[in-house]
Amino acid sequence: MLKKIIFLWLTIAAIPAHSQSLEAPKIDKEFLDKIESLAPAKAKIQAPKRKLLVYSQHTGFYHWTIPHNDELLKIMAKKSGAFEVHIAHDIESFEKKNLKQYDAVIFNNCNPSGPKRDLFYDLLKMRSSLSEKEIEAKAKVYQQNFMDYIAKGGGLFIMHGAITVQNNDMEFSRLTGGSFDYHPKQQTIHLKEVDKNHPLVAAFHGDGFTHVDEPYFFNNAYKEHNFRPLLYMESKDITGKRDQAHDDIVYLAWVKRHGKGRVLYSSMSHNIQSAYQAELLEFFLDGIQYVTGDLKCDDSVMGK
């Protein structure tokens, strides 16, 4: 515990309270060895090896941590033996036949462009000779394919900015648990457990999680609280908020059901430096086991 506290203070002290970005570390042997040393050696639940589709294509804001997350997930998969990853960037990933291969999908900061905020539309627009009307119709097909995949029992792990994949669509917002509204500049955030006894926050040992990140605020389905919250920040601790009323508590990680499927949202993935704490990698692995259906826990709706 003492080493953890010292590490946190050294990390935070080295970073300005408000900065637009942290420097991206090189994906070299030093980085890979560091993640390897921190990744969990095994999963909590013994289960068949699961097959995960990691979708890492963006069309809007580029999070430099995308390739780092790809490597992190590959290391976690190999070290724990709990899952295998298949990294994808193409629109055909959302064909029904392809989705059926996977136990779960990870959205790795796959932000669409604004103001439309429709990843499926963007992907078709980038490389298609279809008309605008045909693109819009086909985008809706891909969206429905994915929503049906989750409803029929698939899993979805959403990393940070990927909450925006279909940000303006209320039906999709209800699948994910909310839509992105805005964020102030990066700053130190102390996340606290909603229920310290919940198995999906066991990695934090009741101490919460402190890191530098973008403090997200949400709208659309988020206002319905149709999820089971895991971690929260206190609005009063966040500077640079818009001049408007905010809830005292803002949830930054949650789980929920969608039909027969399971969804986990984690805001903690803007900077790879957050993963230099083993607790976060353990939380990620537990979350993967939740969305694949192996780790059972309370995911009942909190409600308004």
XYZ file of C-alpha atoms in Angstrom:
304
model
C 0.000 0.000 0.000
C 2.826 2.431 0.868
C 4.493 1.818 -2.504
C 1.164 2.462 -4.241
C 0.682 5.779 -2.418
C 4.231 6.915 -3.216
C 3.772 5.966 -6.889
C 0.506 7.874 -7.114
C 1.930 11.030 -5.587
C 5.038 10.955 -7.782
C 2.895 10.430 -10.882
C 0.403 13.170 -10.043
C 3.049 15.636 -8.913
C 4.788 15.318 -12.261
C 1.647 16.275 -14.183
C 0.097 19.761 -14.295
C -3.355 19.932 -12.711
C -4.771 20.999 -16.080
C -3.156 19.810 -19.291
C -4.598 18.991 -22.666
C -2.569 15.838 -23.111
C 0.079 13.601 -21.654
C 2.981 12.500 -23.794
C 2.483 9.190 -25.569
C 5.156 6.676 -24.548
C 6.822 4.672 -27.280
C 5.475 1.181 -27.785
C 8.839 -0.441 -27.224
C 10.236 -3.267 -25.132
C 10.294 -1.099 -22.020
C 6.610 -0.273 -22.367
C 5.591 -3.835 -23.173
C 7.630 -5.237 -20.275
C 6.023 -2.726 -17.914
C 2.499 -3.766 -18.892
C 3.497 -7.432 -18.747
C 4.710 -6.989 -15.168
C 1.466 -5.298 -14.094
C -1.077 -7.476 -15.902
C -2.980 -10.075 -13.843
C -1.489 -13.555 -13.974
C -4.901 -15.207 -14.122
C -8.584 -14.418 -14.233
C -10.765 -14.683 -11.146
C -13.217 -17.054 -12.821
C -12.042 -20.218 -14.513
C -13.904 -20.478 -17.808
C -13.323 -21.461 -21.447
C -11.050 -19.085 -23.356
C -13.220 -16.330 -24.811
C -12.906 -14.739 -28.230
C -12.972 -10.918 -28.290
C -13.268 -8.484 -31.168
C -11.325 -5.310 -30.360
C -12.581 -2.537 -32.599
C -9.898 0.154 -32.839
C -10.871 2.324 -35.815
C -11.676 5.989 -35.241
C -13.116 8.518 -37.682
C -13.206 11.504 -35.333
C -10.908 12.540 -32.484
C -7.830 10.310 -32.362
C -6.876 9.012 -28.923
C -3.177 8.235 -29.124
C -3.701 5.485 -26.576
C -5.542 3.284 -29.125
C -2.455 1.290 -30.216
C -1.261 1.132 -26.609
C -4.598 -0.376 -25.600
C -4.282 -2.913 -28.416
C -0.937 -4.043 -27.009
C -2.224 -3.964 -23.433
C -5.154 -6.232 -24.315
C -2.898 -8.650 -26.209
C -0.602 -8.902 -23.195
C -3.508 -9.403 -20.788
C -4.946 -12.105 -23.048
C -1.672 -14.000 -23.303
C -0.703 -13.717 -19.643
C -4.102 -14.621 -18.173
C -5.078 -17.157 -20.830
C -8.681 -16.019 -20.317
C -9.322 -14.663 -23.801
C -7.912 -14.030 -27.267
C -8.125 -10.758 -29.158
C -8.823 -10.015 -32.796
C -8.156 -6.363 -33.627
C -10.277 -4.901 -36.413
C -10.687 -1.631 -38.319
C -13.139 -2.429 -41.124
C -16.888 -1.904 -41.402
C -17.403 -5.568 -42.304
C -16.684 -6.386 -38.662
C -20.324 -5.492 -38.007
C -21.774 -8.018 -40.413
C -24.041 -10.457 -38.571
C -21.985 -13.488 -39.589
C -18.773 -11.931 -38.304
C -20.192 -10.800 -34.966
C -21.460 -14.311 -34.221
C -17.831 -15.487 -33.916
C -17.202 -13.432 -30.789
C -18.157 -13.675 -27.137
C -17.757 -9.912 -26.725
C -16.648 -6.715 -28.444
C -14.336 -4.065 -27.021
C -14.807 -0.544 -28.368
C -11.277 0.878 -28.111
C -11.780 4.657 -28.229
C -13.391 4.329 -31.673
C -14.703 7.876 -31.797
C -16.804 8.997 -34.774
C -16.633 12.509 -36.174
C -19.042 15.297 -35.296
C -21.625 16.583 -35.535
C -23.276 13.422 -36.866
C -21.495 11.137 -34.352
C -22.344 7.971 -36.270
C -19.408 5.569 -36.568
C -21.152 3.240 -39.014
C -22.051 6.131 -41.307
C -18.503 7.497 -41.144
C -16.906 4.156 -41.989
C -19.132 3.736 -45.033
C -18.618 7.338 -46.139
C -14.822 6.991 -45.993
C -14.596 4.243 -48.597
C -17.924 3.878 -50.324
C -19.220 4.879 -53.758
C -22.778 4.597 -52.445
C -25.118 7.564 -52.544
C -25.853 9.526 -49.385
C -29.246 7.842 -49.072
C -27.710 4.387 -49.504
C -24.994 5.130 -46.930
C -27.547 6.244 -44.368
C -29.663 3.139 -44.948
C -26.674 0.775 -44.758
C -25.370 2.487 -41.600
C -28.694 1.752 -39.907
C -28.358 -1.903 -40.889
C -24.910 -2.142 -39.285
C -26.178 -0.394 -36.156
C -29.086 -2.807 -35.873
C -26.784 -5.790 -36.485
C -24.684 -4.714 -33.533
C -27.593 -3.935 -31.224
C -29.150 -7.324 -32.048
C -25.815 -9.028 -31.345
C -25.762 -7.565 -27.826
C -29.468 -8.176 -27.203
C -29.053 -11.850 -28.113
C -26.275 -12.376 -25.563
C -23.106 -10.685 -26.786
C -20.922 -8.555 -24.547
C -19.657 -4.982 -24.941
C -16.780 -3.288 -23.115
C -16.666 0.444 -23.936
C -13.378 2.238 -23.365
C -13.508 5.987 -22.663
C -14.378 7.978 -25.797
C -16.113 5.076 -27.523
C -19.254 6.044 -25.618
C -19.747 8.369 -28.638
C -20.059 5.592 -31.271
C -23.728 6.502 -31.874
C -23.841 9.528 -29.618
C -26.976 11.168 -31.016
C -29.116 8.030 -31.172
C -31.289 7.590 -28.075
C -31.843 3.871 -28.642
C -28.098 3.266 -28.817
C -27.608 5.525 -25.807
C -29.906 3.224 -23.838
C -27.729 0.292 -24.886
C -24.530 1.949 -23.671
C -26.024 3.665 -20.621
C -25.535 7.222 -21.795
C -24.093 9.625 -24.331
C -21.107 11.955 -24.091
C -21.940 15.582 -23.304
C -18.579 17.312 -22.729
C -15.446 17.317 -20.596
C -13.281 20.026 -19.004
C -9.504 19.870 -19.384
C -7.609 16.903 -18.046
C -7.030 16.918 -14.318
C -6.466 14.631 -11.375
C -9.625 12.659 -10.678
C -10.283 10.557 -7.606
C -12.856 7.908 -8.428
C -14.692 6.259 -5.562
C -16.527 2.957 -5.359
C -20.314 3.160 -5.235
C -20.391 -0.179 -3.395
C -17.036 -1.336 -2.069
C -18.351 -4.895 -1.828
C -19.272 -5.166 -5.496
C -17.042 -7.820 -7.133
C -16.241 -5.611 -10.131
C -14.476 -3.020 -7.964
C -12.584 -5.550 -5.846
C -9.382 -4.521 -7.661
C -9.393 -1.153 -5.866
C -9.521 -2.610 -2.334
C -11.836 0.117 -1.094
C -9.290 2.850 -1.899
C -10.850 4.095 -5.120
C -8.705 5.010 -8.110
C -6.752 8.218 -8.669
C -5.383 9.196 -12.059
C -5.177 12.042 -14.577
C -7.928 11.961 -17.177
C -10.705 13.900 -18.842
C -13.664 14.228 -16.445
C -16.597 13.164 -18.590
C -20.138 14.456 -18.240
C -23.022 12.638 -19.918
C -26.528 13.163 -21.271
C -29.354 11.335 -23.082
C -29.971 7.891 -21.514
C -27.510 8.640 -18.702
C -30.236 10.723 -17.074
C -32.331 7.572 -16.722
C -29.575 5.745 -14.781
C -30.532 2.484 -16.451
C -27.335 0.833 -15.186
C -25.597 -0.407 -12.026
C -22.925 2.229 -11.200
C -19.465 1.126 -10.116
C -17.271 4.241 -9.790
C -18.036 7.936 -9.440
C -16.428 11.342 -9.108
C -17.763 14.275 -7.103
C -18.670 17.203 -9.306
C -17.467 19.721 -6.713
C -13.907 18.435 -7.140
C -13.854 19.142 -10.885
C -12.774 22.523 -12.200
C -13.602 24.020 -15.584
C -17.204 22.828 -15.675
C -19.697 24.615 -17.850
C -21.838 27.211 -16.148
C -24.765 24.908 -15.531
C -26.171 22.721 -12.798
C -24.509 19.337 -12.303
C -25.371 16.334 -10.212
C -23.190 16.113 -7.126
C -22.220 12.594 -8.206
C -21.124 11.721 -11.745
C -20.711 8.032 -12.568
C -17.661 7.125 -14.647
C -17.966 3.339 -14.766
C -21.035 1.124 -14.795
C -22.477 -2.206 -15.928
C -25.858 -2.985 -17.393
C -27.899 -5.553 -19.252
C -29.225 -5.097 -22.755
C -31.585 -7.915 -23.556
C -29.565 -11.078 -22.887
C -26.278 -9.214 -23.282
C -23.998 -7.350 -20.891
C -22.337 -3.937 -21.178
C -19.489 -2.345 -19.215
C -18.489 1.303 -19.574
C -15.155 2.575 -18.253
C -14.113 6.192 -18.695
C -10.553 5.369 -17.614
C -8.717 5.022 -20.894
C -7.669 8.432 -22.197
C -4.046 8.086 -21.090
C -2.142 4.809 -21.016
C -0.377 6.108 -17.902
C -3.547 5.196 -15.992
C -2.723 1.554 -16.715
C 0.591 1.885 -14.899
C -1.426 0.911 -11.861
C -2.078 -2.826 -11.661
C -5.495 -2.179 -10.141
C -6.829 -0.816 -13.414
C -5.660 -3.855 -15.385
C -7.325 -6.139 -12.858
C -10.522 -4.081 -13.192
C -10.329 -4.443 -16.979
C -9.925 -8.233 -16.767
C -12.796 -8.537 -14.303
C -14.877 -6.369 -16.643
C -14.056 -8.594 -19.606
C -15.164 -11.612 -17.600
C -18.407 -9.804 -16.779
C -19.278 -8.946 -20.392
C -18.495 -12.498 -21.526
C -20.923 -13.789 -18.903
C -18.341 -15.566 -16.734
C -18.218 -13.215 -13.739
C -21.667 -12.952 -12.199
C -22.560 -9.848 -10.231
C -25.362 -7.419 -9.437
C -26.111 -5.536 -12.634
C -29.627 -4.490 -11.724
C -30.816 -1.066 -12.818
C -30.179 1.805 -10.420
C -32.979 3.942 -11.850
C -33.743 7.609 -11.316
